[in-house]
Amino acid sequence: MIVVTADQVSSRTQADLAGAERDRIQRAHGEKLLLPVARNAGDEIQLITSDARTVVEVVFELTREGAWSVGIGCGDVRDPLPADIREASGEAFFAARDAVERAKKNSPRLAIEAAHGDAEHVEALFKLALLLRERRSDQGWEVYDRIVAGALQSEIADELGVSAPAISSRMKSANIRAELDAMPALARLLENLDRSTGAHA
């Protein structure tokens, strides 16, 4: 199982984001989660899933604005799962707790922990992807958001009132195609890491 624990950055001095972000993730990814997303300790949210692609998507969403420290934990969980994730326990939860504490000291603010396997290697590749995203301009994000929503480059060009070559140039500068190609690979690496923890159970 994979547990994600995210802690809001500077929550004492910033507006509270936890409730809204919990609800957004539940709406966007609820069908792939094993339990409803929960809010813990005021400014923290937590989710559990067996779907690695969902984790990649959630991590990319949470880290986009730099508002969250994100920890990913892989490992076994105690059966049966309770109705509320706040009552669940197991290796994946302990790993996610250790990961989010380490993420608070990292740049970018992400860490991955697992009872077994090469978590540090998977983490390094995730961080590389996040660093590329940090360099993306507002114009790059304009194109990215439309691409992931399913728009064609020609449609984006018409909507933004620019030429098709200009959109191609923005996509290249923003590393959009490289990111989209990397997402399945990151999901596969995370899935393999999760499986390796089960193999040692």
CSV table of N, CA and C in Angstrom, one decimal, residues 136-146 156 160 162 166-167 169-171 173-174 176:
chain,number,residue,atom,x,y,z
A,136,ARG,N,9.0,26.2,-14.5
A,136,ARG,CA,8.0,26.5,-15.5
A,136,ARG,C,7.4,27.9,-15.3
A,137,SER,N,7.3,28.6,-16.4
A,137,SER,CA,6.7,30.0,-16.4
A,137,SER,C,5.2,29.9,-16.3
A,138,ASP,N,4.6,31.1,-16.1
A,138,ASP,CA,3.1,31.1,-16.1
A,138,ASP,C,2.6,30.8,-17.5
A,139,GLN,N,3.3,31.2,-18.5
A,139,GLN,CA,2.9,30.9,-19.9
A,139,GLN,C,2.9,29.4,-20.1
A,140,GLY,N,4.0,28.7,-19.5
A,140,GLY,CA,4.1,27.3,-19.7
A,140,GLY,C,3.0,26.6,-19.0
A,141,TRP,N,2.6,27.1,-17.8
A,141,TRP,CA,1.5,26.5,-17.0
A,141,TRP,C,0.1,26.7,-17.8
A,142,GLU,N,0.0,27.8,-18.5
A,142,GLU,CA,-1.2,28.0,-19.3
A,142,GLU,C,-1.4,26.9,-20.3
A,143,VAL,N,-0.3,26.5,-21.0
A,143,VAL,CA,-0.3,25.5,-22.0
A,143,VAL,C,-0.5,24.1,-21.3
A,144,TYR,N,0.2,23.9,-20.2
A,144,TYR,CA,0.2,22.6,-19.5
A,144,TYR,C,-1.3,22.3,-19.1
A,145,ASP,N,-1.9,23.2,-18.4
A,145,ASP,CA,-3.2,23.0,-17.9
A,145,ASP,C,-4.2,22.6,-19.0
A,146,ARG,N,-4.0,23.2,-20.2
A,146,ARG,CA,-4.9,22.9,-21.3
A,146,ARG,C,-4.6,21.5,-21.9
A,156,ILE,N,-5.3,25.3,-28.5
A,156,ILE,CA,-4.7,26.1,-27.5
A,156,ILE,C,-4.2,27.4,-28.1
A,160,LEU,N,-5.5,31.1,-27.1
A,160,LEU,CA,-4.6,32.1,-26.5
A,160,LEU,C,-4.3,33.2,-27.5
A,162,VAL,N,-2.3,33.0,-30.3
A,162,VAL,CA,-1.0,32.9,-30.7
A,162,VAL,C,-0.8,31.9,-31.8
A,166,ALA,N,4.3,28.9,-31.7
A,166,ALA,CA,4.5,29.6,-30.4
A,166,ALA,C,4.1,28.6,-29.3
A,167,ILE,N,3.0,27.9,-29.5
A,167,ILE,CA,2.6,26.9,-28.5
A,167,ILE,C,3.6,25.7,-28.4
A,169,SER,N,6.8,26.0,-29.0
A,169,SER,CA,7.9,26.6,-28.3
A,169,SER,C,7.7,26.6,-26.8
A,170,ARG,N,6.5,27.0,-26.4
A,170,ARG,CA,6.2,27.0,-24.9
A,170,ARG,C,6.2,25.6,-24.3
A,171,MET,N,5.7,24.6,-25.1
A,171,MET,CA,5.7,23.3,-24.6
A,171,MET,C,7.2,22.8,-24.4
A,173,SER,N,9.9,24.7,-23.9
A,173,SER,CA,10.5,25.5,-22.8
A,173,SER,C,10.0,25.0,-21.5
A,174,ALA,N,8.8,24.6,-21.4
A,174,ALA,CA,8.2,24.1,-20.1
A,174,ALA,C,8.4,22.6,-19.9
A,176,ILE,N,7.0,20.1,-21.1
A,176,ILE,CA,5.7,19.5,-20.9
A,176,ILE,C,5.6,18.1,-21.4
